[in-house]
Amino acid sequence: MSLEAAAQTLLQELCAQFPLGYTARIAWRGYRVSAGMAYYKTGIIGLSRIVLQDEAQMQLTLRHEYAHLLAYVRHGKAGAGHGEPWKQAMIDLGLPPKVRHNYEVQRNAKRQQVGYLCQRCGTVLVRSRRLPRRRRYIHNGCGGSIKYAWTRQVMPQAQAT
């Protein structure tokens, strides 16, 4: 059975066992870091076709997101998020109330480095993004003023699989 078909079957079981008053739907999305998301107003559970690699991950994620919808139906806006209503819904679904997954994900590659120079001690500070302009920045080490120095484009490295 495909992951999509297994997810649909599990969702039907959850809807029968813990009714919401409406039929929740699954939408497969291209999330790169999030495994899933619950959309309270539309009753849609978004699942990542990129992050979720096997049926066990899909089942945990789908139950987690269904618990969000269930807590929202039971408690309204107070049920949103990972508070007590969601934790109780997770327990009702037979899972520990774990907030974050630890699945392998592919992060965005850094595209640039931005260098700043301390005017007092000469320290070079390297960041991934430019700091907002029209502000004054102070070096924590010596208290000197920090000024923009350079931007360097970074070539993305090949991802090891």
mmCIF file of C-alpha atoms in Angstrom:
data_model
loop_
_atom_site.group_PDB
_atom_site.id
_atom_site.type_symbol
_atom_site.label_atom_id
_atom_site.label_comp_id
_atom_site.label_asym_id
_atom_site.label_seq_id
_atom_site.Cartn_x
_atom_site.Cartn_y
_atom_site.Cartn_z
ATOM 1 C CA MET A 1 0.000 0.000 0.000
ATOM 2 C CA SER A 2 1.323 3.435 -0.873
ATOM 3 C CA LEU A 3 2.006 6.041 1.803
ATOM 4 C CA GLU A 4 -0.860 8.175 0.473
ATOM 5 C CA ALA A 5 -3.333 5.287 0.627
ATOM 6 C CA ALA A 6 -2.170 4.287 4.118
ATOM 7 C CA ALA A 7 -2.592 7.885 5.289
ATOM 8 C CA GLN A 8 -6.111 8.055 3.881
ATOM 9 C CA THR A 9 -7.037 4.778 5.597
ATOM 10 C CA LEU A 10 -5.645 5.970 8.942
ATOM 11 C CA LEU A 11 -7.470 9.293 8.623
ATOM 12 C CA GLN A 12 -10.768 7.459 8.041
ATOM 13 C CA GLU A 13 -10.132 5.336 11.146
ATOM 14 C CA LEU A 14 -9.346 8.417 13.238
ATOM 15 C CA CYS A 15 -12.455 10.230 11.973
ATOM 16 C CA ALA A 16 -14.619 7.224 12.883
ATOM 17 C CA GLN A 17 -13.066 6.768 16.333
ATOM 18 C CA PHE A 18 -12.789 10.485 17.240
ATOM 19 C CA PRO A 19 -15.383 12.409 15.178
ATOM 20 C CA LEU A 20 -14.746 16.074 14.427
ATOM 21 C CA GLY A 21 -18.192 16.955 13.120
ATOM 22 C CA TYR A 22 -16.738 17.294 9.612
ATOM 23 C CA THR A 23 -14.548 15.224 7.332
ATOM 24 C CA ALA A 24 -10.867 16.127 7.591
ATOM 25 C CA ARG A 25 -8.811 15.949 4.404
ATOM 26 C CA ILE A 26 -5.142 15.300 3.647
ATOM 27 C CA ALA A 27 -3.083 17.499 1.356
ATOM 28 C CA TRP A 28 0.428 16.353 0.431
ATOM 29 C CA ARG A 29 2.744 19.344 0.421
ATOM 30 C CA GLY A 30 6.407 20.094 -0.247
ATOM 31 C CA TYR A 31 7.382 20.998 3.323
ATOM 32 C CA ARG A 32 11.154 20.577 3.680
ATOM 33 C CA VAL A 33 11.421 20.761 7.483
ATOM 34 C CA SER A 34 7.894 20.418 8.891
ATOM 35 C CA ALA A 35 6.516 16.901 8.749
ATOM 36 C CA GLY A 36 2.939 18.148 8.822
ATOM 37 C CA MET A 37 0.595 21.019 9.599
ATOM 38 C CA ALA A 38 -3.019 21.230 10.733
ATOM 39 C CA TYR A 39 -5.218 23.925 9.216
ATOM 40 C CA TYR A 40 -7.991 24.480 11.760
ATOM 41 C CA LYS A 41 -10.343 26.597 9.667
ATOM 42 C CA THR A 42 -10.365 24.337 6.604
ATOM 43 C CA GLY A 43 -9.970 20.948 8.325
ATOM 44 C CA ILE A 44 -6.997 20.050 6.175
ATOM 45 C CA ILE A 45 -3.946 18.163 7.390
ATOM 46 C CA GLY A 46 -0.882 18.971 5.321
ATOM 47 C CA LEU A 47 1.698 16.182 5.199
ATOM 48 C CA SER A 48 5.187 16.489 3.775
ATOM 49 C CA ARG A 49 5.943 14.323 0.770
ATOM 50 C CA ILE A 50 9.626 15.221 1.292
ATOM 51 C CA VAL A 51 10.136 14.641 5.038
ATOM 52 C CA LEU A 52 7.908 11.601 5.569
ATOM 53 C CA GLN A 53 9.802 8.572 4.303
ATOM 54 C CA ASP A 54 7.982 5.591 5.810
ATOM 55 C CA GLU A 55 4.642 4.523 7.203
ATOM 56 C CA ALA A 56 5.691 4.849 10.861
ATOM 57 C CA GLN A 57 6.644 8.520 10.374
ATOM 58 C CA MET A 58 3.426 9.157 8.477
ATOM 59 C CA GLN A 59 1.293 7.564 11.211
ATOM 60 C CA LEU A 60 2.937 9.565 14.017
ATOM 61 C CA THR A 61 2.674 12.806 12.074
ATOM 62 C CA LEU A 62 -0.912 12.267 10.964
ATOM 63 C CA ARG A 63 -2.005 11.451 14.530
ATOM 64 C CA HIS A 64 -0.137 14.534 15.821
ATOM 65 C CA GLU A 65 -1.894 16.791 13.320
ATOM 66 C CA TYR A 66 -5.270 15.118 13.884
ATOM 67 C CA ALA A 67 -4.839 15.846 17.602
ATOM 68 C CA HIS A 68 -4.589 19.538 16.673
ATOM 69 C CA LEU A 69 -7.913 19.400 14.842
ATOM 70 C CA LEU A 70 -9.500 17.415 17.670
ATOM 71 C CA ALA A 71 -8.305 19.856 20.351
ATOM 72 C CA TYR A 72 -9.569 22.788 18.270
ATOM 73 C CA VAL A 73 -13.010 21.195 17.858
ATOM 74 C CA ARG A 74 -13.220 20.448 21.578
ATOM 75 C CA HIS A 75 -11.897 23.773 22.921
ATOM 76 C CA GLY A 76 -12.083 26.362 20.139
ATOM 77 C CA LYS A 77 -9.209 28.833 19.900
ATOM 78 C CA ALA A 78 -7.965 27.687 23.321
ATOM 79 C CA GLY A 79 -7.243 24.311 21.671
ATOM 80 C CA ALA A 80 -4.843 25.760 19.131
ATOM 81 C CA GLY A 81 -1.137 25.084 19.514
ATOM 82 C CA HIS A 82 0.589 22.558 21.767
ATOM 83 C CA GLY A 83 -1.156 23.428 25.039
ATOM 84 C CA GLU A 84 -3.084 21.253 27.471
ATOM 85 C CA PRO A 85 -6.066 20.570 25.130
ATOM 86 C CA TRP A 86 -3.681 19.271 22.444
ATOM 87 C CA LYS A 87 -1.743 17.191 24.979
ATOM 88 C CA GLN A 88 -4.990 15.586 26.142
ATOM 89 C CA ALA A 89 -5.998 14.881 22.542
ATOM 90 C CA MET A 90 -2.617 13.196 21.954
ATOM 91 C CA ILE A 91 -3.149 11.023 25.038
ATOM 92 C CA ASP A 92 -6.675 10.174 23.818
ATOM 93 C CA LEU A 93 -5.134 9.090 20.492
ATOM 94 C CA GLY A 94 -2.713 6.831 22.374
ATOM 95 C CA LEU A 95 0.465 8.848 21.881
ATOM 96 C CA PRO A 96 2.797 10.764 24.165
ATOM 97 C CA PRO A 97 2.409 14.534 23.615
ATOM 98 C CA LYS A 98 5.686 15.017 21.716
ATOM 99 C CA VAL A 99 5.837 18.385 19.968
ATOM 100 C CA ARG A 100 8.750 18.019 17.496
ATOM 101 C CA HIS A 101 9.929 15.254 15.221
ATOM 102 C CA ASN A 102 13.527 14.164 14.748
ATOM 103 C CA TYR A 103 13.309 12.993 11.135
ATOM 104 C CA GLU A 104 16.088 13.679 8.660
ATOM 105 C CA VAL A 105 15.420 16.938 6.814
ATOM 106 C CA GLN A 106 17.134 18.897 4.084
ATOM 107 C CA ARG A 107 17.847 22.455 5.170
ATOM 108 C CA ASN A 108 18.300 25.377 2.838
ATOM 109 C CA ALA A 109 21.879 25.784 1.659
ATOM 110 C CA LYS A 110 23.628 29.005 2.580
ATOM 111 C CA ARG A 111 23.919 31.231 -0.489
ATOM 112 C CA GLN A 112 26.086 34.030 0.832
ATOM 113 C CA GLN A 113 28.329 35.220 3.614
ATOM 114 C CA VAL A 114 28.302 38.826 4.778
ATOM 115 C CA GLY A 115 31.294 40.260 6.586
ATOM 116 C CA TYR A 116 31.257 43.087 9.121
ATOM 117 C CA LEU A 117 34.329 44.779 10.568
ATOM 118 C CA CYS A 118 34.674 46.166 14.085
ATOM 119 C CA GLN A 119 36.085 49.681 13.767
ATOM 120 C CA ARG A 120 37.824 49.482 17.149
ATOM 121 C CA CYS A 121 39.475 46.033 17.381
ATOM 122 C CA GLY A 122 39.389 44.920 13.719
ATOM 123 C CA THR A 123 37.440 41.712 14.361
ATOM 124 C CA VAL A 124 35.647 40.352 11.295
ATOM 125 C CA LEU A 125 32.126 39.072 12.019
ATOM 126 C CA VAL A 126 30.580 36.759 9.414
ATOM 127 C CA ARG A 127 26.820 36.333 9.003
ATOM 128 C CA SER A 128 24.461 34.673 6.517
ATOM 129 C CA ARG A 129 22.389 37.831 5.989
ATOM 130 C CA ARG A 130 22.938 41.549 5.987
ATOM 131 C CA LEU A 131 21.918 43.480 9.059
ATOM 132 C CA PRO A 132 19.136 46.045 8.624
ATOM 133 C CA ARG A 133 20.505 49.424 7.559
ATOM 134 C CA ARG A 134 20.097 52.779 9.328
ATOM 135 C CA ARG A 135 20.982 51.270 12.670
ATOM 136 C CA ARG A 136 24.111 51.351 14.739
ATOM 137 C CA TYR A 137 25.626 48.006 15.729
ATOM 138 C CA ILE A 138 28.099 47.528 18.551
ATOM 139 C CA HIS A 139 30.659 44.709 18.894
ATOM 140 C CA ASN A 140 29.989 42.793 22.134
ATOM 141 C CA GLY A 141 33.685 42.086 22.614
ATOM 142 C CA CYS A 142 35.062 45.626 22.712
ATOM 143 C CA GLY A 143 32.149 48.052 22.270
ATOM 144 C CA GLY A 144 33.413 49.289 18.891
ATOM 145 C CA SER A 145 31.132 50.233 16.015
ATOM 146 C CA ILE A 146 30.450 47.503 13.421
ATOM 147 C CA LYS A 147 30.404 48.410 9.731
ATOM 148 C CA TYR A 148 29.523 46.418 6.617
ATOM 149 C CA ALA A 149 32.668 45.160 4.839
ATOM 150 C CA TRP A 150 31.816 42.621 2.114
ATOM 151 C CA THR A 151 29.391 40.056 0.659
ATOM 152 C CA ARG A 152 30.645 36.765 -0.741
ATOM 153 C CA GLN A 153 28.543 34.321 -2.753
ATOM 154 C CA VAL A 154 28.806 30.721 -1.513
ATOM 155 C CA MET A 155 28.582 27.769 -3.849
ATOM 156 C CA PRO A 156 26.210 25.124 -2.436
ATOM 157 C CA GLN A 157 27.965 21.863 -1.625
ATOM 158 C CA ALA A 158 26.671 18.541 -2.879
ATOM 159 C CA GLN A 159 24.325 16.914 -0.375
ATOM 160 C CA ALA A 160 25.512 13.545 0.902
ATOM 161 C CA THR A 161 22.768 10.941 0.769
#
